[in-house]
Amino acid sequence: MECAIQLKHVTKTFGSVVANKDVSLDIYKGEILSLLGENGSGKTTLLNMIAGIYYPDSGEVLMGGQPIEIRSPKDAYAHGIGMIHQHFKLVDVFTATENIALGLDKREKFDLKAVKKKAQAICEKYHFDMDFDQKVYSMSVSQKQTLEIIKVLYRGADILILDEPTAVLTPQETDKLFEVIRNMKKDGKSVIIITHKLHEVLAISDRVCILRKGEYVGEVQTKDADEKVLTEMMVGRKVTLNINRPEPKNPIKRLEVRHLNVKSPDGVAVLKDVSFDAYSGEILGIAGVSGNGQRELLESIAGLQAVEAGGSILYFNEGKETTPMEVVGKNPRIIRNAGIHMSFVPEDRLGMGLVGSMGMIGNMMLKSYDSGKSFLADRTKPKDLAEQIKKELQVVTPDINTPVSRLSGGNVQKVLVGREIAAAPVVLMTAYAVRGLDINTSYTIYDLLNQQKEKGVAVIYVGEDLDVLLALCDKIMVLCSGQVNGIVDARTTTKEEIGLLMTKLKKEETANE
Amino acid sequence: MDSSLIAWIIRAIPFGTIIMYGAMGEIMTEKAGNLNLGVPGIMYLGGFAGFASAFFYENSVADPNKFLCILISLTCCILASMLGGLIFSFLTITLRANQNVTGLALTTFGMGVANFFGVFILNGKSYSAAPLANSAYSAKIPGLSTSFGVVSETLFSYGFLVYVAIVIAVILHLFLNRTRVGLNLRAVGENPATADAAGINVTRYKYLATCVGAGLSGIGGLYYVLDYNRGIWATTGQIEALGWLAVALVIFTTWRPLNAIWGAYLFGTLYWLYQFLPSLLGFTVASYVTDLIQMVPYVVTIIVLIVTSLRKKKENQPPAHLGLAYFREER
């Protein structure tokens, strides 16, 4: 096969961190290539060098056998390379058309109508659905992604790079995206997908290239690969892929949520009549496309969110099973001290729960600064706790005083989850605990959650990856448009069923049962 | 009653023009994501440079020409203001200094420079004048300014910079909303990473927008000294107050140049409220109330801020990346 673009001995460093070391990679015409690797293995950095975001420290990029210089994204476009970044590069207050027109060749006449017409033609060719006068801020994630793809195709890209394209999509939207990718392949374009989701690699790609710690490990033809082979190449050693799922022991009701309604500040109902129970020794999974009320639900239970009148959240503390506490209306600190703990990992990881500019000790102190009788805050216990978390969860940090914002995403999450678990909760709520984490770290977190479950903690796990939800949880509650769209047994349900529940609201009778 | 209403308008429009220049320059700057709080300082620089150059030209040439006087003072004004913008750009874009701090420092710097060099021109007097430049800048349109009675008096009795301001506002509107460069400029202010990925030179756009914006703001200072203040330079803090009013006007307009036209005149009207409203209604007010009434434009700005943030319309919000430095390889 003919090469579309080649990387030869490319190295890139950021300060003392080597992101890519002597990587060589060939990309053929008309193929779908998966670039697989753990977090921080340098996948995005590597392709950012083709896309003109970074420039390699050494090594070269070849096209048609000739070395080319890609100094900026503009150069990349000129060579027919377009990248769809994980964080969309779109201007919120612009329309779709304006976003496409942004940065077009200056020699072309500036005519938004012509741009729109040409973009519509692309839409018809690849069967996209897009309203070109819609402003980006009112679009769904999937629409934004479609717009990004159109933008790249508009510029005549022959090599498309997609960075974790399915991270925010529902299974149905993912299927649609894969359809589009196959259409582009048929059209002779090369598509590179950066991902760490193995089943997607197997479903879509022709060939897989694997990076580990910035170095090129090797390539496999997808038809010869399976999840086990890929994982071993990715991690560099054998790992057990099965998530442990002990049977719940002696479940006791810990939380009873009834008729919970929450309105957003704009008056839009975010949670509608949510009712469910959570039991000790059980992991209750919550599935749903992000932004369907997960955050509000957890925040209501943690006392951070105002709840509409009529809803109730009863909390059955250990030893107080007969005299439940009403959580609604209570101060978050009281709720926390009673044993309900939440760790919410937002998209930027640091947004809630941790202060980026403080070290591990400082972040531990956030939860303990007001305990003890002394006028001065106690620094000894938080320090011990930080040391303990660092050791037990293998947090990679030069020092427990290093600001947590300098740690990698996975380590930040370990600190956050570790702190909440260390407080010996009765109810532990985690949201997106493994967001963006690689397989190894994810499994550490699953193990932690399972340990808590076996200790008799009622765990609520809001997750994104359906495979994990199915393997880890005992029950799965699906939220759709703020409603409980079904609670299913994780041991018997299927991915398709959950996917459907996530996107299609069932009739009223199920919601009101 | 009529005559005092007309007198009110005649005071309000020139006043509005000063802050309209300041605000238009700042809109341009802020659209590129730079929050330049140095507007008062830049207006000082522009006003002083314009005055000083006109003053020297008038006093050193035997037979000074009005047109040349305008050309020289306007050029010096714009160059000095752009220099202010360049200092701000270098500090905030290249060195990535905090924009708020840099802007406030620039205000102090501009005032200081103007007042320091002003000492040499004042030469011990409490004020000094550039009468020729004043007559050039405040020259009315022949014919139009007299032939239609009241209409001429209220609409056509001002110096040319009043009309130029309106024209610039319209051009600025078309530039930002109808041209490729305008689209790119707005993208830089909204989301520089996106603009960068689209192949737009973010640094260049920010530099140019800030410098050109500063040049535009500076004309406000020039207009104040050579027309509004009758060509008189004195060491007062008046320009600073006007500069802040211009910054407030930017928020009031929700970053739209066309709104700056009527917004500026409204601010002018409100500013002179204390002098004309009582006499229109036939009562007198104590002097301490005057200061309170002069506060009205700021109060209106706060109300606009409240209303726009309550309505939560994305289009009325400041550029998303306003006040933040952009660094491509930040991770």
PDB file of C-alpha atoms in Angstrom, chain A residues 26-287:
ATOM      1  CA  ASP A  26       3.824   4.882   8.535  1.00  0.00           C
ATOM      2  CA  ILE A  27       0.275   5.779   7.640  1.00  0.00           C
ATOM      3  CA  TYR A  28      -1.142   4.289   4.451  1.00  0.00           C
ATOM      4  CA  LYS A  29      -3.694   5.687   2.073  1.00  0.00           C
ATOM      5  CA  GLY A  30      -7.254   4.512   2.541  1.00  0.00           C
ATOM      6  CA  GLU A  31      -6.808   2.800   5.876  1.00  0.00           C
ATOM      7  CA  ILE A  32      -8.229   3.232   9.332  1.00  0.00           C
ATOM      8  CA  LEU A  33      -5.388   3.192  11.814  1.00  0.00           C
ATOM      9  CA  SER A  34      -5.797   3.038  15.566  1.00  0.00           C
ATOM     10  CA  LEU A  35      -3.146   4.564  17.740  1.00  0.00           C
ATOM     11  CA  LEU A  36      -3.399   2.801  21.048  1.00  0.00           C
ATOM     12  CA  GLY A  37      -1.711   3.560  24.332  1.00  0.00           C
ATOM     13  CA  GLU A  38      -2.222   4.337  27.964  1.00  0.00           C
ATOM     14  CA  ASN A  39      -2.662   7.842  29.319  1.00  0.00           C
ATOM     15  CA  GLY A  40       0.502   9.817  28.937  1.00  0.00           C
ATOM     16  CA  SER A  41       1.940   7.398  26.394  1.00  0.00           C
ATOM     17  CA  GLY A  42       2.328  10.254  23.930  1.00  0.00           C
ATOM     18  CA  LYS A  43      -0.387   9.387  21.408  1.00  0.00           C
ATOM     19  CA  THR A  44      -1.848  12.873  21.218  1.00  0.00           C
ATOM     20  CA  THR A  45       1.542  14.547  21.278  1.00  0.00           C
ATOM     21  CA  LEU A  46       2.724  12.419  18.382  1.00  0.00           C
ATOM     22  CA  LEU A  47      -0.210  13.251  16.151  1.00  0.00           C
ATOM     23  CA  ASN A  48      -0.167  16.883  17.260  1.00  0.00           C
ATOM     24  CA  MET A  49       3.155  17.021  15.478  1.00  0.00           C
ATOM     25  CA  ILE A  50       1.516  15.963  12.218  1.00  0.00           C
ATOM     26  CA  ALA A  51      -1.283  18.442  12.847  1.00  0.00           C
ATOM     27  CA  GLY A  52       1.125  21.321  13.415  1.00  0.00           C
ATOM     28  CA  ILE A  53       0.308  21.988  17.060  1.00  0.00           C
ATOM     29  CA  TYR A  54       3.758  20.894  18.187  1.00  0.00           C
ATOM     30  CA  TYR A  55       7.008  20.762  16.297  1.00  0.00           C
ATOM     31  CA  PRO A  56       9.321  17.765  16.762  1.00  0.00           C
ATOM     32  CA  ASP A  57      12.634  18.334  18.522  1.00  0.00           C
ATOM     33  CA  SER A  58      14.280  15.885  16.153  1.00  0.00           C
ATOM     34  CA  GLY A  59      13.268  13.473  13.419  1.00  0.00           C
ATOM     35  CA  GLU A  60      11.282  14.211  10.298  1.00  0.00           C
ATOM     36  CA  VAL A  61       7.886  13.926   8.686  1.00  0.00           C
ATOM     37  CA  LEU A  62       7.748  12.591   5.134  1.00  0.00           C
ATOM     38  CA  MET A  63       5.024  12.851   2.559  1.00  0.00           C
ATOM     39  CA  GLY A  64       5.399  11.018  -0.727  1.00  0.00           C
ATOM     40  CA  GLY A  65       8.974  10.268   0.285  1.00  0.00           C
ATOM     41  CA  GLN A  66       9.829  13.944   0.610  1.00  0.00           C
ATOM     42  CA  PRO A  67      10.464  15.553   4.003  1.00  0.00           C
ATOM     43  CA  ILE A  68       7.894  18.253   4.813  1.00  0.00           C
ATOM     44  CA  GLU A  69       7.783  21.013   7.386  1.00  0.00           C
ATOM     45  CA  ILE A  70       4.612  21.321   9.423  1.00  0.00           C
ATOM     46  CA  ARG A  71       5.078  24.416  11.518  1.00  0.00           C
ATOM     47  CA  SER A  72       1.449  25.284  12.139  1.00  0.00           C
ATOM     48  CA  PRO A  73      -2.041  23.840  11.729  1.00  0.00           C
ATOM     49  CA  LYS A  74      -2.219  25.890   8.572  1.00  0.00           C
ATOM     50  CA  ASP A  75       0.727  24.015   7.098  1.00  0.00           C
ATOM     51  CA  ALA A  76      -1.001  20.781   8.076  1.00  0.00           C
ATOM     52  CA  TYR A  77      -4.157  21.785   6.196  1.00  0.00           C
ATOM     53  CA  ALA A  78      -2.046  22.703   3.193  1.00  0.00           C
ATOM     54  CA  HIS A  79      -0.758  19.116   3.189  1.00  0.00           C
ATOM     55  CA  GLY A  80      -4.283  17.753   3.524  1.00  0.00           C
ATOM     56  CA  ILE A  81      -4.014  16.856   7.193  1.00  0.00           C
ATOM     57  CA  GLY A  82      -6.873  17.678   9.554  1.00  0.00           C
ATOM     58  CA  MET A  83      -7.176  16.875  13.235  1.00  0.00           C
ATOM     59  CA  ILE A  84     -10.294  16.654  15.361  1.00  0.00           C
ATOM     60  CA  HIS A  85      -9.170  17.357  18.876  1.00  0.00           C
ATOM     61  CA  GLN A  86     -10.562  15.848  22.019  1.00  0.00           C
ATOM     62  CA  HIS A  87     -11.560  19.301  23.179  1.00  0.00           C
ATOM     63  CA  PHE A  88     -13.385  20.736  20.230  1.00  0.00           C
ATOM     64  CA  LYS A  89     -11.825  23.717  18.592  1.00  0.00           C
ATOM     65  CA  LEU A  90     -15.011  25.623  17.966  1.00  0.00           C
ATOM     66  CA  VAL A  91     -16.095  29.145  18.794  1.00  0.00           C
ATOM     67  CA  ASP A  92     -19.270  28.934  20.883  1.00  0.00           C
ATOM     68  CA  VAL A  93     -20.942  32.150  19.806  1.00  0.00           C
ATOM     69  CA  PHE A  94     -20.338  31.539  16.104  1.00  0.00           C
ATOM     70  CA  THR A  95     -22.696  29.694  13.794  1.00  0.00           C
ATOM     71  CA  ALA A  96     -21.651  26.443  12.149  1.00  0.00           C
ATOM     72  CA  THR A  97     -20.927  28.311   8.929  1.00  0.00           C
ATOM     73  CA  GLU A  98     -18.781  30.906  10.649  1.00  0.00           C
ATOM     74  CA  ASN A  99     -16.799  28.183  12.349  1.00  0.00           C
ATOM     75  CA  ILE A 100     -16.120  26.527   9.023  1.00  0.00           C
ATOM     76  CA  ALA A 101     -15.132  29.843   7.446  1.00  0.00           C
ATOM     77  CA  LEU A 102     -12.657  30.550  10.229  1.00  0.00           C
ATOM     78  CA  GLY A 103      -9.125  30.680   8.936  1.00  0.00           C
ATOM     79  CA  LEU A 104      -9.965  29.775   5.338  1.00  0.00           C
ATOM     80  CA  ASP A 105      -7.485  30.667   2.643  1.00  0.00           C
ATOM     81  CA  LYS A 106      -7.212  34.438   2.295  1.00  0.00           C
ATOM     82  CA  ARG A 107      -7.185  34.252  -1.483  1.00  0.00           C
ATOM     83  CA  GLU A 108     -10.746  32.972  -1.496  1.00  0.00           C
ATOM     84  CA  LYS A 109     -13.460  35.579  -1.459  1.00  0.00           C
ATOM     85  CA  PHE A 110     -15.075  35.981   1.964  1.00  0.00           C
ATOM     86  CA  ASP A 111     -18.564  34.732   1.265  1.00  0.00           C
ATOM     87  CA  LEU A 112     -20.409  32.902   4.037  1.00  0.00           C
ATOM     88  CA  LYS A 113     -23.208  31.845   1.675  1.00  0.00           C
ATOM     89  CA  ALA A 114     -20.784  30.057  -0.617  1.00  0.00           C
ATOM     90  CA  VAL A 115     -19.136  28.388   2.366  1.00  0.00           C
ATOM     91  CA  LYS A 116     -22.507  27.142   3.555  1.00  0.00           C
ATOM     92  CA  LYS A 117     -23.360  25.771   0.126  1.00  0.00           C
ATOM     93  CA  LYS A 118     -20.103  23.885  -0.207  1.00  0.00           C
ATOM     94  CA  ALA A 119     -20.446  22.509   3.320  1.00  0.00           C
ATOM     95  CA  GLN A 120     -23.945  21.289   2.561  1.00  0.00           C
ATOM     96  CA  ALA A 121     -22.609  19.404  -0.415  1.00  0.00           C
ATOM     97  CA  ILE A 122     -20.131  17.624   1.880  1.00  0.00           C
ATOM     98  CA  CYS A 123     -22.998  16.804   4.215  1.00  0.00           C
ATOM     99  CA  GLU A 124     -24.921  15.149   1.436  1.00  0.00           C
ATOM    100  CA  LYS A 125     -21.917  13.164   0.301  1.00  0.00           C
ATOM    101  CA  TYR A 126     -21.221  11.656   3.724  1.00  0.00           C
ATOM    102  CA  HIS A 127     -24.797  11.700   5.040  1.00  0.00           C
ATOM    103  CA  PHE A 128     -24.313  14.208   7.821  1.00  0.00           C
ATOM    104  CA  ASP A 129     -27.130  16.108   9.394  1.00  0.00           C
ATOM    105  CA  MET A 130     -26.302  19.708  10.230  1.00  0.00           C
ATOM    106  CA  ASP A 131     -28.045  23.058  10.589  1.00  0.00           C
ATOM    107  CA  PHE A 132     -25.477  25.556   9.421  1.00  0.00           C
ATOM    108  CA  ASP A 133     -27.134  28.579  11.007  1.00  0.00           C
ATOM    109  CA  GLN A 134     -27.175  27.061  14.460  1.00  0.00           C
ATOM    110  CA  LYS A 135     -24.854  28.541  17.050  1.00  0.00           C
ATOM    111  CA  VAL A 136     -22.334  26.102  18.468  1.00  0.00           C
ATOM    112  CA  TYR A 137     -23.292  26.659  22.110  1.00  0.00           C
ATOM    113  CA  SER A 138     -26.737  25.226  21.452  1.00  0.00           C
ATOM    114  CA  MET A 139     -25.357  22.051  19.832  1.00  0.00           C
ATOM    115  CA  SER A 140     -25.010  18.627  21.401  1.00  0.00           C
ATOM    116  CA  VAL A 141     -21.584  17.050  21.735  1.00  0.00           C
ATOM    117  CA  SER A 142     -22.279  14.781  18.812  1.00  0.00           C
ATOM    118  CA  GLN A 143     -23.328  17.711  16.626  1.00  0.00           C
ATOM    119  CA  LYS A 144     -20.185  19.586  17.561  1.00  0.00           C
ATOM    120  CA  GLN A 145     -18.108  16.599  16.577  1.00  0.00           C
ATOM    121  CA  THR A 146     -19.905  16.339  13.252  1.00  0.00           C
ATOM    122  CA  LEU A 147     -19.180  20.012  12.682  1.00  0.00           C
ATOM    123  CA  GLU A 148     -15.507  19.414  13.409  1.00  0.00           C
ATOM    124  CA  ILE A 149     -15.410  16.635  10.850  1.00  0.00           C
ATOM    125  CA  ILE A 150     -17.152  18.780   8.254  1.00  0.00           C
ATOM    126  CA  LYS A 151     -14.682  21.564   8.980  1.00  0.00           C
ATOM    127  CA  VAL A 152     -11.761  19.282   8.288  1.00  0.00           C
ATOM    128  CA  LEU A 153     -13.324  17.785   5.155  1.00  0.00           C
ATOM    129  CA  TYR A 154     -14.159  21.262   3.888  1.00  0.00           C
ATOM    130  CA  ARG A 155     -10.470  22.048   3.880  1.00  0.00           C
ATOM    131  CA  GLY A 156      -9.927  19.047   1.647  1.00  0.00           C
ATOM    132  CA  ALA A 157      -8.193  16.878   4.216  1.00  0.00           C
ATOM    133  CA  ASP A 158      -7.101  13.425   3.034  1.00  0.00           C
ATOM    134  CA  ILE A 159      -5.682  12.410   6.390  1.00  0.00           C
ATOM    135  CA  LEU A 160      -8.068  12.763   9.312  1.00  0.00           C
ATOM    136  CA  ILE A 161      -6.897  12.403  12.882  1.00  0.00           C
ATOM    137  CA  LEU A 162      -9.538  11.852  15.548  1.00  0.00           C
ATOM    138  CA  ASP A 163      -8.437  12.197  19.158  1.00  0.00           C
ATOM    139  CA  GLU A 164     -10.612  10.034  21.439  1.00  0.00           C
ATOM    140  CA  PRO A 165     -13.682  10.666  19.301  1.00  0.00           C
ATOM    141  CA  THR A 166     -16.032   8.384  21.199  1.00  0.00           C
ATOM    142  CA  ALA A 167     -15.256   9.559  24.728  1.00  0.00           C
ATOM    143  CA  VAL A 168     -18.406  11.622  24.975  1.00  0.00           C
ATOM    144  CA  LEU A 169     -20.743   9.752  22.628  1.00  0.00           C
ATOM    145  CA  THR A 170     -23.529   7.292  23.332  1.00  0.00           C
ATOM    146  CA  PRO A 171     -23.211   3.841  21.783  1.00  0.00           C
ATOM    147  CA  GLN A 172     -25.712   4.838  19.090  1.00  0.00           C
ATOM    148  CA  GLU A 173     -23.812   7.999  18.259  1.00  0.00           C
ATOM    149  CA  THR A 174     -20.599   5.999  18.200  1.00  0.00           C
ATOM    150  CA  ASP A 175     -22.087   3.621  15.634  1.00  0.00           C
ATOM    151  CA  LYS A 176     -23.069   6.589  13.519  1.00  0.00           C
ATOM    152  CA  LEU A 177     -19.572   7.998  13.749  1.00  0.00           C
ATOM    153  CA  PHE A 178     -18.048   4.684  12.723  1.00  0.00           C
ATOM    154  CA  GLU A 179     -20.372   4.612   9.740  1.00  0.00           C
ATOM    155  CA  VAL A 180     -19.052   8.027   8.726  1.00  0.00           C
ATOM    156  CA  ILE A 181     -15.471   6.929   9.211  1.00  0.00           C
ATOM    157  CA  ARG A 182     -16.035   3.907   6.978  1.00  0.00           C
ATOM    158  CA  ASN A 183     -17.583   6.165   4.348  1.00  0.00           C
ATOM    159  CA  MET A 184     -14.486   8.324   4.433  1.00  0.00           C
ATOM    160  CA  LYS A 185     -12.273   5.298   4.063  1.00  0.00           C
ATOM    161  CA  LYS A 186     -14.272   4.226   1.019  1.00  0.00           C
ATOM    162  CA  ASP A 187     -13.547   7.673  -0.353  1.00  0.00           C
ATOM    163  CA  GLY A 188      -9.831   6.903  -0.128  1.00  0.00           C
ATOM    164  CA  LYS A 189      -9.061   8.950   2.939  1.00  0.00           C
ATOM    165  CA  SER A 190      -6.749   7.860   5.729  1.00  0.00           C
ATOM    166  CA  VAL A 191      -8.261   7.991   9.181  1.00  0.00           C
ATOM    167  CA  ILE A 192      -6.237   7.795  12.394  1.00  0.00           C
ATOM    168  CA  ILE A 193      -8.059   7.233  15.661  1.00  0.00           C
ATOM    169  CA  ILE A 194      -6.424   7.847  18.997  1.00  0.00           C
ATOM    170  CA  THR A 195      -8.108   5.783  21.660  1.00  0.00           C
ATOM    171  CA  HIS A 196      -7.649   3.557  24.634  1.00  0.00           C
ATOM    172  CA  LYS A 197     -10.910   1.692  24.218  1.00  0.00           C
ATOM    173  CA  LEU A 198      -9.967  -1.740  22.980  1.00  0.00           C
ATOM    174  CA  HIS A 199     -13.331  -2.888  21.681  1.00  0.00           C
ATOM    175  CA  GLU A 200     -13.561   0.174  19.473  1.00  0.00           C
ATOM    176  CA  VAL A 201     -10.104  -0.461  18.119  1.00  0.00           C
ATOM    177  CA  LEU A 202     -11.204  -3.948  17.161  1.00  0.00           C
ATOM    178  CA  ALA A 203     -14.493  -2.748  15.708  1.00  0.00           C
ATOM    179  CA  ILE A 204     -13.288  -0.008  13.421  1.00  0.00           C
ATOM    180  CA  SER A 205      -9.620  -0.152  12.517  1.00  0.00           C
ATOM    181  CA  ASP A 206      -7.612  -2.033   9.909  1.00  0.00           C
ATOM    182  CA  ARG A 207      -4.331  -1.761  11.748  1.00  0.00           C
ATOM    183  CA  VAL A 208      -3.258  -0.888  15.277  1.00  0.00           C
ATOM    184  CA  CYS A 209      -0.070   0.852  16.318  1.00  0.00           C
ATOM    185  CA  ILE A 210       0.832   0.849  19.958  1.00  0.00           C
ATOM    186  CA  LEU A 211       2.754   3.381  21.999  1.00  0.00           C
ATOM    187  CA  ARG A 212       4.015   2.853  25.515  1.00  0.00           C
ATOM    188  CA  LYS A 213       5.619   5.585  27.586  1.00  0.00           C
ATOM    189  CA  GLY A 214       6.334   7.650  24.513  1.00  0.00           C
ATOM    190  CA  GLU A 215       7.971   4.824  22.618  1.00  0.00           C
ATOM    191  CA  TYR A 216       6.737   2.849  19.647  1.00  0.00           C
ATOM    192  CA  VAL A 217       5.997  -0.733  20.678  1.00  0.00           C
ATOM    193  CA  GLY A 218       4.769  -2.259  17.464  1.00  0.00           C
ATOM    194  CA  GLU A 219       1.845  -2.788  15.144  1.00  0.00           C
ATOM    195  CA  VAL A 220      -0.766  -5.465  14.645  1.00  0.00           C
ATOM    196  CA  GLN A 221      -3.286  -6.116  11.908  1.00  0.00           C
ATOM    197  CA  THR A 222      -6.642  -5.768  13.624  1.00  0.00           C
ATOM    198  CA  LYS A 223      -7.867  -9.066  12.207  1.00  0.00           C
ATOM    199  CA  ASP A 224      -5.037 -10.853  14.022  1.00  0.00           C
ATOM    200  CA  ALA A 225      -5.577  -9.033  17.315  1.00  0.00           C
ATOM    201  CA  ASP A 226      -7.750  -9.471  20.330  1.00  0.00           C
ATOM    202  CA  GLU A 227      -8.197  -7.507  23.541  1.00  0.00           C
ATOM    203  CA  LYS A 228      -5.667  -9.573  25.422  1.00  0.00           C
ATOM    204  CA  VAL A 229      -2.864  -9.153  22.896  1.00  0.00           C
ATOM    205  CA  LEU A 230      -3.471  -5.435  22.640  1.00  0.00           C
ATOM    206  CA  THR A 231      -3.574  -4.912  26.386  1.00  0.00           C
ATOM    207  CA  GLU A 232      -0.323  -6.747  26.868  1.00  0.00           C
ATOM    208  CA  MET A 233       1.382  -4.647  24.240  1.00  0.00           C
ATOM    209  CA  MET A 234      -0.080  -1.496  25.713  1.00  0.00           C
ATOM    210  CA  VAL A 235       0.804  -2.198  29.328  1.00  0.00           C
ATOM    211  CA  GLY A 236       3.934  -4.197  28.672  1.00  0.00           C
ATOM    212  CA  ARG A 237       2.970  -7.117  30.867  1.00  0.00           C
ATOM    213  CA  LYS A 238       0.106  -9.477  31.416  1.00  0.00           C
ATOM    214  CA  VAL A 239      -2.904  -8.057  33.199  1.00  0.00           C
ATOM    215  CA  THR A 240      -6.130  -9.724  34.144  1.00  0.00           C
ATOM    216  CA  LEU A 241      -8.875  -8.017  32.288  1.00  0.00           C
ATOM    217  CA  ASN A 242     -11.701  -9.260  34.400  1.00  0.00           C
ATOM    218  CA  ILE A 243     -13.146  -6.889  36.913  1.00  0.00           C
ATOM    219  CA  ASN A 244     -13.896  -8.611  40.166  1.00  0.00           C
ATOM    220  CA  ARG A 245     -17.518  -8.658  41.218  1.00  0.00           C
ATOM    221  CA  PRO A 246     -18.100 -10.181  44.632  1.00  0.00           C
ATOM    222  CA  GLU A 247     -21.691 -11.021  45.515  1.00  0.00           C
ATOM    223  CA  PRO A 248     -23.249  -8.418  47.810  1.00  0.00           C
ATOM    224  CA  LYS A 249     -23.193  -9.583  51.398  1.00  0.00           C
ATOM    225  CA  ASN A 250     -26.114  -8.880  53.675  1.00  0.00           C
ATOM    226  CA  PRO A 251     -27.374  -5.736  51.964  1.00  0.00           C
ATOM    227  CA  ILE A 252     -28.933  -3.119  54.245  1.00  0.00           C
ATOM    228  CA  LYS A 253     -30.750  -0.116  52.891  1.00  0.00           C
ATOM    229  CA  ARG A 254     -28.596   2.988  53.332  1.00  0.00           C
ATOM    230  CA  LEU A 255     -30.260   5.559  51.141  1.00  0.00           C
ATOM    231  CA  GLU A 256     -33.858   5.979  50.174  1.00  0.00           C
ATOM    232  CA  VAL A 257     -34.422   8.655  47.571  1.00  0.00           C
ATOM    233  CA  ARG A 258     -38.018   9.553  46.785  1.00  0.00           C
ATOM    234  CA  HIS A 259     -39.542  11.959  44.289  1.00  0.00           C
ATOM    235  CA  LEU A 260     -36.453  14.070  43.909  1.00  0.00           C
ATOM    236  CA  ASN A 261     -36.938  17.104  41.683  1.00  0.00           C
ATOM    237  CA  VAL A 262     -34.226  19.609  40.893  1.00  0.00           C
ATOM    238  CA  LYS A 263     -34.413  22.680  38.733  1.00  0.00           C
ATOM    239  CA  SER A 264     -31.420  24.380  37.146  1.00  0.00           C
ATOM    240  CA  PRO A 265     -30.884  28.107  37.792  1.00  0.00           C
ATOM    241  CA  ASP A 266     -32.690  28.782  34.490  1.00  0.00           C
ATOM    242  CA  GLY A 267     -35.753  26.954  35.782  1.00  0.00           C
ATOM    243  CA  VAL A 268     -35.259  23.900  33.592  1.00  0.00           C
ATOM    244  CA  ALA A 269     -36.036  20.622  35.332  1.00  0.00           C
ATOM    245  CA  VAL A 270     -32.776  18.660  35.580  1.00  0.00           C
ATOM    246  CA  LEU A 271     -34.053  15.864  37.780  1.00  0.00           C
ATOM    247  CA  LYS A 272     -37.616  14.690  37.465  1.00  0.00           C
ATOM    248  CA  ASP A 273     -39.216  12.568  40.160  1.00  0.00           C
ATOM    249  CA  VAL A 274     -36.142  10.449  40.840  1.00  0.00           C
ATOM    250  CA  SER A 275     -36.679   7.580  43.257  1.00  0.00           C
ATOM    251  CA  PHE A 276     -34.297   4.759  44.113  1.00  0.00           C
ATOM    252  CA  ASP A 277     -32.606   2.925  46.990  1.00  0.00           C
ATOM    253  CA  ALA A 278     -28.967   2.205  47.637  1.00  0.00           C
ATOM    254  CA  TYR A 279     -27.838  -0.766  49.727  1.00  0.00           C
ATOM    255  CA  SER A 280     -24.690  -1.486  51.667  1.00  0.00           C
ATOM    256  CA  GLY A 281     -22.250  -3.931  50.140  1.00  0.00           C
ATOM    257  CA  GLU A 282     -23.527  -3.120  46.709  1.00  0.00           C
ATOM    258  CA  ILE A 283     -22.330  -1.003  43.826  1.00  0.00           C
ATOM    259  CA  LEU A 284     -25.131   0.923  42.211  1.00  0.00           C
ATOM    260  CA  GLY A 285     -24.088   2.090  38.787  1.00  0.00           C
ATOM    261  CA  ILE A 286     -25.586   5.173  37.242  1.00  0.00           C
ATOM    262  CA  ALA A 287     -25.478   5.286  33.470  1.00  0.00           C
TER     263      ALA A 287
END
